[in-house]
CSV table of C-alpha atoms and ligand atoms in Angstrom, one decimal:
chain,number,residue,atom,x,y,z
A,88,MET,CA,7.1,-7.8,-24.6
A,89,ASN,CA,6.8,-6.5,-21.3
A,90,ARG,CA,3.2,-6.3,-19.3
A,91,TYR,CA,4.1,-2.4,-18.3
A,92,ASP,CA,5.8,-1.1,-21.7
A,93,GLY,CA,4.4,2.2,-21.2
A,94,VAL,CA,2.9,2.4,-17.9
A,95,ARG,CA,2.4,5.2,-15.9
A,96,VAL,CA,2.6,4.3,-12.3
A,97,LEU,CA,2.4,6.9,-9.0
A,98,LEU,CA,3.5,4.8,-6.4
A,99,THR,CA,3.6,5.5,-2.9
A,100,GLY,CA,5.8,3.8,0.0
A,101,ALA,CA,8.4,3.2,-2.2
A,102,ALA,CA,11.6,4.1,0.0
A,103,SER,CA,11.1,0.4,2.0
A,104,GLY,CA,9.9,-2.9,2.2
A,105,ILE,CA,6.7,-4.3,0.2
A,106,GLY,CA,7.0,-0.4,-1.6
A,107,ARG,CA,10.6,-0.5,-2.8
A,108,ALA,CA,9.8,-4.6,-3.9
A,109,THR,CA,6.7,-2.8,-5.8
A,110,ALA,CA,8.8,0.1,-8.0
A,111,ILE,CA,11.5,-3.2,-8.4
A,112,ARG,CA,8.7,-5.8,-9.8
A,113,LEU,CA,6.9,-2.9,-12.3
A,114,THR,CA,10.1,-1.5,-13.7
A,115,THR,CA,11.2,-5.1,-14.6
A,116,GLU,CA,7.7,-5.7,-16.2
A,117,GLY,CA,9.3,-2.2,-18.4
A,118,ALA,CA,6.5,0.4,-16.2
A,119,ALA,CA,7.8,4.5,-15.6
A,120,VAL,CA,7.4,4.7,-11.9
A,121,TYR,CA,6.7,8.0,-9.5
A,122,ALA,CA,7.5,7.3,-6.6
A,123,VAL,CA,6.7,9.3,-3.3
A,124,ASP,CA,7.5,8.5,0.4
A,125,LEU,CA,8.5,10.1,3.4
A,126,SER,CA,12.3,8.8,3.5
A,127,GLU,CA,14.7,10.8,1.0
A,128,LYS,CA,17.5,7.7,1.7
A,129,GLY,CA,15.5,5.3,1.3
A,130,LEU,CA,13.6,6.7,-1.4
A,131,ALA,CA,17.5,6.7,-3.5
A,132,GLU,CA,18.5,3.3,-2.4
A,133,THR,CA,14.7,1.8,-4.0
A,134,ALA,CA,16.6,3.6,-7.8
A,135,GLU,CA,20.1,2.4,-7.1
A,136,ALA,CA,17.8,-0.9,-6.9
A,137,VAL,CA,16.1,-0.2,-10.2
A,138,THR,CA,18.0,-1.7,-13.3
A,139,GLY,CA,15.1,-1.5,-15.4
A,140,PRO,CA,14.4,-1.5,-18.4
A,141,GLY,CA,11.5,0.9,-16.8
A,142,THR,CA,12.8,4.0,-15.5
A,143,ILE,CA,12.3,5.5,-12.4
A,144,THR,CA,11.5,8.9,-10.7
A,145,THR,CA,11.7,9.8,-7.0
A,146,ARG,CA,10.1,12.4,-4.6
A,147,PRO,CA,10.0,13.1,-1.3
A,148,ALA,CA,6.5,14.0,0.3
A,149,ASP,CA,4.3,13.5,3.1
A,150,VAL,CA,1.4,11.8,2.2
A,151,THR,CA,-0.8,13.4,5.4
A,152,ASP,CA,0.2,16.5,3.9
A,153,GLU,CA,-2.6,17.5,0.4
A,154,PRO,CA,-0.6,20.4,-0.9
A,155,ALA,CA,2.5,18.1,-0.5
A,156,VAL,CA,0.2,15.6,-2.1
A,157,ILE,CA,-1.4,17.6,-4.6
A,158,ALA,CA,1.7,19.4,-5.8
A,159,ALA,CA,3.3,15.7,-6.2
A,160,VAL,CA,0.5,13.9,-8.1
A,161,ALA,CA,0.9,17.3,-10.2
A,162,ASP,CA,4.1,16.8,-10.5
A,163,ALA,CA,4.0,13.2,-11.3
A,164,ALA,CA,1.4,13.9,-14.2
A,165,GLU,CA,3.5,15.8,-16.0
A,166,THR,CA,6.6,14.3,-15.6
A,167,LEU,CA,5.0,11.0,-17.0
A,168,GLY,CA,3.4,12.4,-19.5
A,169,GLY,CA,0.0,10.7,-17.2
A,170,ILE,CA,-1.1,8.2,-14.7
A,171,ASP,CA,-2.3,5.0,-15.6
A,172,VAL,CA,-1.4,2.8,-12.1
A,173,LEU,CA,-1.7,4.4,-8.7
A,174,VAL,CA,-0.8,2.2,-5.9
A,175,ASN,CA,-0.7,3.1,-2.5
A,176,VAL,CA,2.2,0.9,-0.1
A,177,ALA,CA,2.8,4.1,2.1
A,178,GLY,CA,1.4,2.7,5.5
A,179,VAL,CA,2.4,2.9,9.6
A,180,HIS,CA,1.6,0.3,12.3
A,181,LYS,CA,1.6,0.2,15.8
A,182,THR,CA,1.1,-2.1,18.8
A,183,THR,CA,-0.1,-1.7,21.7
A,184,PRO,CA,-2.8,-2.6,24.5
A,185,ILE,CA,-6.5,-1.1,24.4
A,186,GLU,CA,-4.8,0.7,27.6
A,187,THR,CA,-2.5,2.3,26.5
A,188,LEU,CA,-3.6,3.6,23.1
A,189,THR,CA,-3.3,7.2,22.5
A,190,VAL,CA,-5.1,10.3,20.4
A,191,ASP,CA,-2.0,10.5,19.0
A,192,ASP,CA,-1.5,6.5,18.1
A,193,LEU,CA,-5.1,7.1,16.4
A,194,ASN,CA,-4.9,10.2,14.2
A,195,ARG,CA,-1.3,9.2,13.8
A,196,LEU,CA,-2.8,6.0,12.0
A,197,PHE,CA,-5.8,6.7,10.1
A,198,SER,CA,-3.4,10.1,8.6
A,199,VAL,CA,-1.5,7.2,7.3
A,200,ASN,CA,-3.6,4.6,6.2
A,201,LEU,CA,-6.2,6.1,5.7
A,202,VAL,CA,-6.2,9.4,4.6
A,203,GLY,CA,-3.0,9.2,2.7
A,204,THR,CA,-4.1,7.2,0.7
A,205,ALA,CA,-8.0,9.5,0.2
A,206,LEU,CA,-5.6,11.9,-1.1
A,207,PHE,CA,-3.6,10.4,-3.4
A,208,CYS,CA,-7.2,8.5,-5.1
A,209,ARG,CA,-8.4,12.0,-5.1
A,210,GLU,CA,-6.2,13.5,-6.8
A,211,SER,CA,-5.0,10.9,-9.5
A,212,LEU,CA,-8.7,10.2,-10.7
A,213,LYS,CA,-7.9,13.9,-12.6
A,214,HIS,CA,-5.5,11.8,-14.4
A,215,LEU,CA,-6.2,8.2,-14.7
A,216,PRO,CA,-8.0,7.1,-18.1
A,217,ASP,CA,-11.7,6.0,-18.2
A,218,ARG,CA,-11.8,2.4,-18.9
A,219,THR,CA,-7.9,0.9,-18.4
A,220,GLY,CA,-7.0,3.3,-14.9
A,221,VAL,CA,-6.4,1.3,-12.0
A,222,ILE,CA,-6.3,2.2,-8.7
A,223,VAL,CA,-4.2,-0.8,-5.6
A,224,ASN,CA,-4.7,0.4,-2.1
A,225,THR,CA,-3.2,-1.7,0.4
A,226,ALA,CA,-4.9,-3.1,3.2
A,227,SER,CA,-4.0,-5.8,5.9
A,228,LEU,CA,-5.0,-8.7,6.8
A,229,SER,CA,-5.7,-6.9,10.2
A,230,ALA,CA,-9.2,-5.1,8.0
A,231,THR,CA,-10.9,-8.2,8.3
A,232,GLN,CA,-9.7,-10.4,11.4
A,233,GLY,CA,-9.1,-9.4,14.4
A,234,ASN,CA,-5.7,-9.4,15.8
A,235,PRO,CA,-5.1,-8.2,19.3
A,236,TYR,CA,-3.1,-5.4,20.0
A,237,MET,CA,-3.9,-3.9,16.3
A,238,THR,CA,-7.3,-2.4,17.7
A,239,ALA,CA,-6.3,1.5,15.8
A,240,TYR,CA,-3.9,-0.2,13.0
A,241,SER,CA,-6.9,-2.9,12.5
A,242,ALA,CA,-9.5,0.1,12.5
A,243,SER,CA,-7.3,2.3,9.8
A,244,LYS,CA,-6.5,-0.9,7.9
A,245,GLY,CA,-10.4,-1.4,8.1
A,246,ALA,CA,-11.3,1.7,6.4
A,247,VAL,CA,-8.9,1.4,4.1
A,248,LEU,CA,-10.7,-1.7,2.4
A,249,ALA,CA,-14.0,0.1,3.1
A,250,PHE,CA,-12.7,3.1,1.5
A,251,SER,CA,-11.9,0.8,-1.2
A,252,LEU,CA,-15.0,-1.4,-2.2
A,253,SER,CA,-17.0,2.0,-2.2
A,254,LEU,CA,-14.5,3.5,-4.9
A,255,ALA,CA,-15.2,0.3,-6.7
A,256,ALA,CA,-18.3,1.2,-6.8
A,257,GLU,CA,-18.3,5.2,-7.3
A,258,LEU,CA,-16.0,4.4,-10.7
A,259,ALA,CA,-17.5,1.7,-11.9
A,260,ALA,CA,-19.3,4.0,-14.6
A,261,ARG,CA,-15.7,5.4,-15.6
A,262,ARG,CA,-14.6,1.6,-15.5
A,263,ILE,CA,-11.8,3.0,-13.6
A,264,ARG,CA,-10.8,-0.8,-11.8
A,265,VAL,CA,-10.5,-0.7,-7.4
A,266,VAL,CA,-8.6,-3.3,-5.8
A,267,PRO,CA,-7.7,-2.9,-2.1
A,268,ILE,CA,-5.2,-5.8,-1.3
A,269,SER,CA,-4.2,-7.5,2.0
A,270,PRO,CA,-1.4,-8.9,2.7
A,271,GLY,CA,-1.0,-10.6,5.9
A,272,ALA,CA,2.5,-11.0,7.3
A,273,VAL,CA,5.3,-10.0,5.2
A,274,ASP,CA,8.9,-9.8,6.5
A,275,THR,CA,9.9,-6.1,6.3
A,276,PRO,CA,11.2,-3.3,8.7
A,277,LEU,CA,7.1,-2.0,10.2
A,278,VAL,CA,7.4,-5.7,11.1
A,279,ARG,CA,10.9,-6.0,12.0
A,280,ASN,CA,10.5,-2.0,14.2
A,281,ALA,CA,11.2,-2.4,17.9
A,282,ASP,CA,7.7,-1.1,17.7
A,283,MET,CA,5.6,-4.0,17.1
A,284,PHE,CA,5.9,-6.2,19.8
A,285,PRO,CA,6.3,-3.9,22.6
A,286,PRO,CA,7.8,-5.8,26.4
A,287,GLY,CA,5.2,-7.5,28.3
A,288,LEU,CA,3.0,-8.1,24.8
A,289,ASP,CA,2.3,-12.1,24.8
A,290,LEU,CA,3.2,-13.1,21.6
A,291,ASN,CA,0.6,-16.2,21.7
A,292,TYR,CA,-1.8,-13.8,20.3
A,293,PHE,CA,-0.4,-13.7,17.7
A,294,SER,CA,-0.5,-16.5,16.3
A,295,LYS,CA,-3.7,-15.8,14.2
A,296,ILE,CA,-1.6,-13.8,12.0
A,297,ARG,CA,0.5,-16.8,10.9
A,298,SER,CA,0.1,-18.9,8.2
A,299,TYR,CA,1.8,-22.0,7.5
A,300,TYR,CA,3.6,-20.9,4.6
A,301,GLY,CA,5.8,-18.4,7.4
A,302,ALA,CA,6.0,-14.4,6.6
A,303,ALA,CA,5.9,-13.4,2.8
A,304,ASP,CA,8.8,-11.4,1.1
A,305,PRO,CA,7.7,-8.6,0.3
A,306,GLU,CA,8.5,-9.3,-3.4
A,307,MET,CA,5.6,-12.2,-3.2
A,308,ILE,CA,3.3,-8.9,-2.4
A,309,ALA,CA,4.8,-6.9,-5.1
A,310,ALA,CA,3.7,-9.7,-7.9
A,311,ALA,CA,-0.2,-9.9,-6.6
A,312,ILE,CA,0.1,-6.0,-6.7
A,313,ALA,CA,1.7,-5.7,-10.3
A,314,PHE,CA,-1.2,-8.5,-11.3
A,315,ALA,CA,-3.7,-6.4,-9.5
A,316,GLY,CA,-2.5,-3.5,-11.5
A,317,SER,CA,-2.2,-4.5,-14.9
A,318,SER,CA,-4.4,-5.9,-17.4
A,319,ASP,CA,-4.2,-9.6,-16.6
A,320,ALA,CA,-7.0,-8.5,-13.6
A,321,ALA,CA,-9.0,-6.6,-16.1
A,322,TYR,CA,-11.8,-8.0,-14.7
A,323,TYR,CA,-11.1,-7.6,-10.9
A,324,THR,CA,-12.2,-5.1,-9.5
A,325,GLY,CA,-14.2,-3.9,-5.6
A,326,ALA,CA,-13.3,-7.5,-3.6
A,327,ASP,CA,-10.1,-7.2,-0.7
A,328,PHE,CA,-7.1,-9.5,-3.0
A,329,ARG,CA,-5.6,-11.5,0.4
A,330,VAL,CA,-2.6,-12.2,-0.1
A,331,ASP,CA,-1.6,-14.0,3.4
A,332,GLY,CA,-0.3,-17.7,2.8
A,333,GLY,CA,-4.1,-19.0,4.1
A,334,ALA,CA,-4.0,-17.2,7.3
A,335,HIS,CA,-7.4,-16.8,7.1
A,336,THR,CA,-8.1,-20.6,6.5
B,691,NAD,N1,4.4,-5.6,6.7
B,691,NAD,C1,3.6,-6.5,6.8
B,691,NAD,O1,3.8,-7.3,8.1
B,691,NAD,C2,2.2,-5.8,6.2
B,691,NAD,C3,0.9,-6.6,6.7
B,691,NAD,C4,0.3,-6.1,6.0
B,691,NAD,C5,-0.3,-5.2,4.9
B,691,NAD,N2,1.3,-3.7,5.4
B,691,NAD,C6,1.1,-3.0,4.8
B,691,NAD,O2,1.8,-2.3,3.6
B,691,NAD,C7,2.4,-1.1,3.4
B,691,NAD,C8,3.4,-1.2,3.3
B,691,NAD,O3,4.6,-1.8,4.6
B,691,NAD,P1,5.6,-2.3,4.7
B,691,NAD,O4,5.7,-3.8,5.8
B,691,NAD,O5,6.2,-2.2,3.3
B,691,NAD,O6,6.7,-1.3,5.3
B,691,NAD,P2,8.1,-0.5,6.3
B,691,NAD,O7,7.5,0.6,6.8
B,691,NAD,O8,8.5,-1.0,5.2
B,691,NAD,O9,7.8,0.7,3.7
B,691,NAD,C9,6.2,1.9,5.1
B,691,NAD,C10,6.9,2.7,4.0
B,691,NAD,O10,5.9,3.4,3.9
B,691,NAD,C11,6.7,5.1,4.3
B,691,NAD,N3,5.6,6.3,4.9
B,691,NAD,C12,5.3,5.9,6.3
B,691,NAD,N4,4.6,7.1,6.6
B,691,NAD,C13,4.5,8.3,5.6
B,691,NAD,C14,3.9,8.9,5.6
B,691,NAD,N5,3.2,10.0,6.0
B,691,NAD,N6,4.3,9.9,4.0
B,691,NAD,C15,5.0,9.6,3.3
B,691,NAD,N7,5.3,8.0,3.3
B,691,NAD,C16,5.4,7.1,4.5
B,691,NAD,C17,8.2,5.3,4.7
B,691,NAD,O11,9.2,5.9,4.7
B,691,NAD,C18,7.8,3.1,4.3
B,691,NAD,O12,9.1,3.5,3.4
B,691,NAD,C19,2.0,-0.4,4.6
B,691,NAD,O13,0.4,0.3,4.6
B,691,NAD,C20,1.4,-1.7,5.6
B,691,NAD,O14,0.3,-1.3,6.4
B,691,NAD,C21,2.6,-4.4,5.7
């Protein structure tokens, strides 16, 4: 018996990194996954990597585009026959000293990381069943730990965490669980991106993020998401689920 047999999952950010690993993990456990991302090419690669026994349907969409989100969630519910679990993974990063932080940076980080997450929650709640529905939102270690040069990113992830805690309280009457998950450093294209460490930054400042265990593989975060979204986590809601290799300690 697979833990996700018959479970219908809507997943964003599925074209890369943690999202791709989550699509593979959940379908391996039997889920029917409806995968959304900006990158059509990345989604196709994810679909190719899925071997079952679950299934994957892909749809390119921008999580910040409200009509596109409304259409994607409605199509997910129709295609899958409902939605049991929403997993918001889509996100962007930007590392910059405060002196060069722009309004465009702030708007982009908050649009993708917070607004995209909030829109998917609002729309999916039209379909998530009372008592068994689950939302997993990707926050970050940066939401609760000061990380230099990450002011805007950290603020956007702090917003995802705060949004998720309040949503968990609001949905308690429906017994729909909301789990904000906070990875530490994970080895994905997001942190390998040249944007992550612009020239001139003092890399010693990043020592706080490092775990004695090193960076996580995306599969480690996918396994934690699979737990959070499953009935194994039936009593876990409204608390920051830190998966950071002890970087907080
Ligand atoms: N990698 C880390 O160290 C780390 C640590 C903590 C939290 N996170 C969070 O985990 C999540 C996944 O990160 P990752 O490391 O796998 O990064 P990634 O860059 O490998 O994947 C992010 C995905 O989000 C998609 N995306 C970006 N903007 C989008 C938009 N507007 N609409 C739809 N899709 C969009 C990208 O196309 C990409 O496929 C992010 O929310 C990130 O902030 C990552």
